[in-house]
XYZ file of C-alpha atoms in Angstrom:
344
model
C 8.368 19.847 -9.593
C 8.938 17.536 -6.619
C 6.248 14.997 -5.826
C 4.969 14.031 -2.432
C 4.928 10.192 -2.489
C 3.047 9.907 0.789
C 0.323 12.178 -0.502
C 0.193 10.280 -3.788
C -0.245 7.071 -1.856
C -2.922 8.827 0.203
C -4.807 9.787 -2.952
C -4.776 6.233 -4.276
C -5.654 4.807 -0.853
C -8.550 7.256 -0.753
C -9.898 5.637 -3.929
C -9.081 2.083 -2.865
C -10.805 -0.339 -0.484
C -8.636 -1.663 2.338
C -7.433 -5.256 2.105
C -4.306 -7.380 2.069
C -2.889 -10.259 0.066
C -1.839 -12.565 2.874
C -3.208 -15.995 3.694
C -3.328 -19.452 2.219
C -4.211 -19.819 -1.469
C -7.941 -20.200 -1.894
C -8.739 -18.663 1.490
C -11.860 -16.547 1.316
C -13.520 -14.374 3.939
C -16.725 -15.396 5.691
C -18.591 -12.438 4.238
C -20.911 -11.487 2.691
C -23.357 -12.057 5.522
C -26.393 -13.928 4.223
C -29.375 -13.146 6.390
C -32.471 -15.200 5.772
C -35.348 -13.369 4.123
C -38.272 -12.654 6.432
C -40.339 -15.680 7.342
C -38.577 -18.546 9.108
C -40.362 -21.306 7.226
C -39.737 -19.624 3.908
C -36.092 -19.069 4.876
C -35.633 -22.707 5.908
C -37.187 -23.889 2.667
C -34.893 -21.589 0.718
C -31.831 -22.918 2.539
C -32.900 -26.469 1.770
C -33.475 -25.590 -1.865
C -30.048 -23.956 -2.156
C -28.359 -26.966 -0.553
C -30.132 -29.314 -2.959
C -29.198 -27.126 -5.906
C -25.569 -26.839 -4.771
C -25.285 -30.623 -4.542
C -26.773 -31.071 -8.011
C -24.560 -28.346 -9.479
C -21.400 -29.818 -7.940
C -22.274 -33.270 -9.258
C -22.847 -31.955 -12.772
C -19.643 -29.890 -12.799
C -17.566 -32.732 -11.353
C -18.907 -35.097 -14.000
C -17.832 -32.648 -16.706
C -14.379 -32.193 -15.156
C -13.876 -35.952 -14.858
C -14.269 -36.235 -18.604
C -11.955 -33.277 -19.224
C -10.104 -31.600 -16.365
C -9.461 -28.541 -18.580
C -12.992 -28.250 -19.909
C -14.229 -24.745 -20.674
C -17.577 -23.339 -19.667
C -18.557 -23.009 -23.319
C -18.041 -26.737 -23.858
C -20.269 -27.608 -20.891
C -22.855 -24.832 -20.928
C -25.541 -26.873 -22.725
C -25.085 -29.759 -20.334
C -25.383 -27.453 -17.309
C -28.301 -25.403 -18.635
C -30.853 -27.449 -16.618
C -28.877 -26.706 -13.453
C -29.097 -22.980 -14.137
C -32.789 -23.388 -14.881
C -33.309 -24.879 -11.431
C -31.447 -21.974 -9.867
C -33.547 -19.445 -11.756
C -36.733 -21.020 -10.406
C -35.597 -20.278 -6.831
C -35.279 -16.552 -7.458
C -38.198 -14.434 -6.379
C -38.393 -11.123 -4.594
C -35.432 -8.843 -3.972
C -34.607 -10.324 -0.570
C -34.633 -13.901 -1.855
C -32.576 -13.023 -4.919
C -29.986 -11.118 -2.893
C -29.745 -14.007 -0.434
C -29.126 -16.466 -3.286
C -26.588 -14.111 -4.866
C -24.615 -13.864 -1.621
C -24.478 -17.648 -1.387
C -23.094 -17.841 -4.926
C -20.578 -15.087 -4.180
C -19.227 -17.085 -1.244
C -18.586 -20.044 -3.562
C -17.089 -18.123 -6.459
C -13.428 -18.237 -5.353
C -13.637 -21.586 -3.547
C -13.769 -23.509 -6.841
C -11.407 -22.210 -9.495
C -12.047 -24.350 -12.577
C -13.274 -22.726 -15.785
C -16.545 -24.626 -15.525
C -17.160 -23.503 -11.934
C -16.261 -19.925 -12.891
C -18.709 -19.936 -15.780
C -21.491 -21.492 -13.722
C -21.128 -18.987 -10.892
C -20.978 -16.026 -13.270
C -24.103 -17.227 -15.082
C -25.928 -17.734 -11.783
C -25.031 -14.220 -10.626
C -26.132 -12.833 -13.990
C -29.520 -14.510 -13.418
C -29.703 -12.752 -10.047
C -28.951 -9.413 -11.711
C -31.681 -10.043 -14.282
C -34.146 -10.985 -11.529
C -33.357 -7.698 -9.798
C -34.474 -5.766 -12.870
C -31.378 -5.717 -15.065
C -27.868 -4.264 -14.793
C -29.072 -0.685 -14.293
C -31.296 -1.462 -11.296
C -30.387 -0.619 -7.713
C -30.686 -4.278 -6.766
C -28.211 -5.299 -9.437
C -25.828 -2.589 -8.314
C -26.038 -3.993 -4.801
C -25.138 -7.482 -6.022
C -22.135 -6.140 -7.949
C -21.072 -4.104 -4.908
C -21.302 -7.176 -2.658
C -19.273 -9.187 -5.156
C -16.564 -6.546 -5.544
C -16.278 -5.954 -1.793
C -15.982 -9.690 -1.236
C -13.235 -9.861 -3.889
C -11.263 -7.111 -2.167
C -11.407 -8.923 1.174
C -10.027 -12.245 -0.085
C -6.630 -12.525 1.599
C -4.853 -14.614 -1.004
C -3.863 -14.598 -4.655
C -6.952 -16.692 -5.396
C -8.653 -13.338 -5.990
C -6.399 -12.905 -9.040
C -7.520 -16.157 -10.680
C -7.813 -15.492 -14.398
C -10.725 -17.821 -15.180
C -12.948 -16.392 -12.452
C -12.056 -12.789 -13.316
C -12.701 -13.290 -17.022
C -16.074 -14.908 -16.389
C -17.184 -12.093 -14.067
C -15.918 -9.316 -16.337
C -17.675 -10.819 -19.350
C -20.936 -10.626 -17.434
C -20.229 -7.090 -16.208
C -20.437 -8.172 -12.571
C -17.320 -6.550 -11.088
C -17.253 -2.821 -10.362
C -14.097 -2.184 -12.349
C -13.299 1.328 -11.043
C -13.125 -0.145 -7.522
C -11.033 -3.050 -8.777
C -8.789 -0.536 -10.549
C -8.204 1.603 -7.449
C -7.420 -1.472 -5.346
C -5.074 -3.018 -7.918
C -3.237 0.275 -8.474
C -2.592 0.485 -4.754
C -1.095 -3.013 -4.761
C 1.022 -2.280 -7.821
C 2.471 0.752 -6.065
C 3.346 -1.329 -3.007
C 4.837 -4.411 -4.640
C 5.168 -6.308 -7.891
C 4.358 -9.983 -8.323
C 3.708 -12.123 -11.359
C 0.073 -12.602 -10.312
C -0.552 -8.851 -10.008
C 1.038 -8.217 -13.377
C -0.972 -10.979 -15.019
C -4.179 -9.558 -13.572
C -3.367 -6.094 -14.903
C -2.670 -7.641 -18.314
C -6.047 -9.387 -18.085
C -7.700 -5.993 -17.566
C -5.846 -4.598 -20.585
C -7.108 -7.464 -22.735
C -10.640 -6.858 -21.443
C -10.403 -3.241 -22.630
C -8.982 -4.312 -25.976
C -11.793 -6.848 -26.451
C -14.501 -4.329 -25.624
C -15.450 -5.783 -22.227
C -14.390 -2.647 -20.337
C -13.568 0.972 -21.009
C -10.043 2.282 -20.599
C -11.255 4.898 -18.119
C -12.623 2.113 -15.885
C -9.149 0.696 -15.239
C -6.877 3.556 -16.279
C -4.798 3.764 -13.079
C -3.778 0.103 -13.213
C -3.038 0.185 -16.932
C -0.976 3.367 -16.712
C 1.033 1.832 -13.869
C 1.476 -1.371 -15.849
C 2.756 0.649 -18.788
C 5.218 2.678 -16.731
C 6.583 -0.350 -14.909
C 6.820 -2.384 -18.108
C 8.660 0.440 -19.882
C 11.068 0.691 -16.958
C 11.793 -3.043 -17.185
C 12.929 -2.496 -20.767
C 11.885 -5.893 -22.134
C 8.105 -5.852 -22.252
C 7.316 -4.565 -25.719
C 4.389 -6.996 -26.053
C 2.671 -5.479 -23.004
C 3.256 -1.947 -24.261
C 1.733 -2.912 -27.608
C -1.242 -4.458 -25.812
C -1.797 -1.271 -23.802
C -1.634 0.840 -26.936
C -4.142 -1.459 -28.640
C -6.413 -1.196 -25.592
C -6.305 2.615 -25.731
C -7.012 2.646 -29.454
C -9.884 0.179 -29.085
C -11.483 2.106 -26.220
C -11.192 5.441 -28.040
C -12.581 3.953 -31.240
C -15.619 2.603 -29.406
C -16.142 5.970 -27.696
C -15.932 7.722 -31.068
C -18.469 5.334 -32.576
C -20.887 5.989 -29.716
C -20.459 9.717 -30.286
C -20.959 9.337 -34.028
C -17.493 10.632 -34.906
C -16.000 9.774 -38.330
C -12.733 8.014 -39.178
C -12.391 6.275 -35.829
C -9.818 3.868 -37.204
C -7.393 6.753 -37.557
C -7.527 7.922 -33.957
C -4.058 8.241 -32.450
C -2.526 9.401 -29.187
C -2.068 13.154 -29.021
C 0.352 15.275 -27.074
C -0.962 16.871 -23.896
C -2.066 20.484 -24.430
C 0.630 23.048 -23.588
C 0.857 23.630 -19.850
C -1.482 20.736 -19.029
C 1.115 18.664 -17.168
C 2.219 21.687 -15.145
C -1.390 22.573 -14.301
C -2.182 19.078 -12.973
C 1.105 18.785 -11.104
C 0.652 22.201 -9.489
C -2.883 21.420 -8.348
C -1.767 18.171 -6.817
C 1.354 19.739 -5.334
C -0.843 22.241 -3.482
C -3.167 19.475 -2.294
C -0.238 17.281 -1.218
C 1.393 20.095 0.731
C -1.817 20.821 2.641
C -2.496 17.130 3.229
C 0.963 16.525 4.658
C 0.791 19.636 6.844
C -2.707 18.862 8.143
C -3.209 15.073 7.961
C -6.372 15.215 10.077
C -8.091 17.771 7.861
C -10.515 16.408 5.274
C -9.150 17.874 2.055
C -10.135 15.279 -0.532
C -13.609 16.573 -1.374
C -12.357 20.152 -1.882
C -9.522 18.802 -4.059
C -11.972 16.873 -6.256
C -14.155 19.984 -6.483
C -11.088 21.989 -7.519
C -10.289 19.465 -10.243
C -13.864 19.646 -11.487
C -13.789 23.443 -11.478
C -10.601 23.337 -13.516
C -12.387 21.168 -16.090
C -10.243 18.101 -15.415
C -13.168 15.781 -14.653
C -15.555 16.881 -17.375
C -14.379 14.704 -20.275
C -13.060 11.130 -20.345
C -10.008 12.085 -22.402
C -9.046 14.957 -20.099
C -9.597 12.834 -16.994
C -7.473 10.023 -18.479
C -4.644 12.478 -19.095
C -4.888 13.850 -15.562
C -4.828 10.361 -13.992
C -1.856 9.412 -16.173
C 0.105 12.397 -14.898
C -0.716 11.597 -11.257
C 0.343 7.995 -11.824
C 3.577 9.160 -13.446
C 4.448 11.164 -10.327
C 3.930 8.138 -8.107
C 5.710 5.650 -10.360
C 8.715 7.890 -10.945
C 9.231 8.222 -7.218
C 8.874 4.465 -6.675
C 11.371 3.723 -9.426
C 13.859 6.145 -7.884
C 13.727 4.742 -4.379
C 13.513 1.190 -5.707
C 12.962 -0.717 -2.545
C 9.363 0.306 -1.971
C 8.113 -0.894 -5.308
C 10.621 -3.663 -6.002
C 9.837 -7.258 -5.222
C 12.286 -9.967 -4.229
C 10.903 -12.105 -7.063
C 11.912 -11.916 -10.702
C 8.887 -10.745 -12.617
C 8.528 -11.288 -16.343
C 5.447 -9.201 -17.071
């Protein structure tokens, strides 16, 4: 069944925030906007306190890096615990905590050492805790601000491994949004940095820091592109291990037996044709009427067909949609190919 590449791109763009990858390394946007909490005197005092804390934190981190330029956060965490304690004392109501969090977010990709990454992630985790924990609306707002800021960084600094690992370990990035954005980039071009970031997500799933469904589009694309390259068996093995690990954890949560023996299964008969036909109909209408809002009805149709009811079924559906897009890109070549030699 022929695929509509423009409509496939439209579907992924629909799920993905808008941003580019241009600009000087390390360049970060001016956002998020940090408005002072109500009360000018209180706001001025807070600014002064943050400036004092920032100076003390930078001095402590720089001292650690002078002793060992490759120092890890774990090696320095005890030494920097008093600095985090000072930061925690500044946190108060929701407005104050959000203001402090935004200031930390603005610094997160300006300093890319492992120690800086760990310090910023720990500080943001303190903000999340002050908001009432990871399930609170305030915490969700902090994670949303962080993820939106990440999307808007116009350089490959956003793909820094140390920062990403620190944030993922603390559960601070909204991974489905990261996944949709990264999948869009992988469809447009291939670079070493993009591939390495996708591999980082696969390792996070394998290590239990994320679920496969959270980043399934990027990992399915990584698998298809790696298989097409013909010399990336290690990545394919990593992806398989990530799937197995995620499914085993899901089985344990559900109380299912013999989780160690879970293996990939064939799609049910007619499943691929069902998904492809549904999307073919959506794509045809979308291309014929580009101004008509068809996405919500399409999602409702998928839900009615039972394709969004279970993680396993949804994973299979997303894999098929990704296959349609990747197969087209591999055929035309130029749209997905990069001028660089990529080894991932």
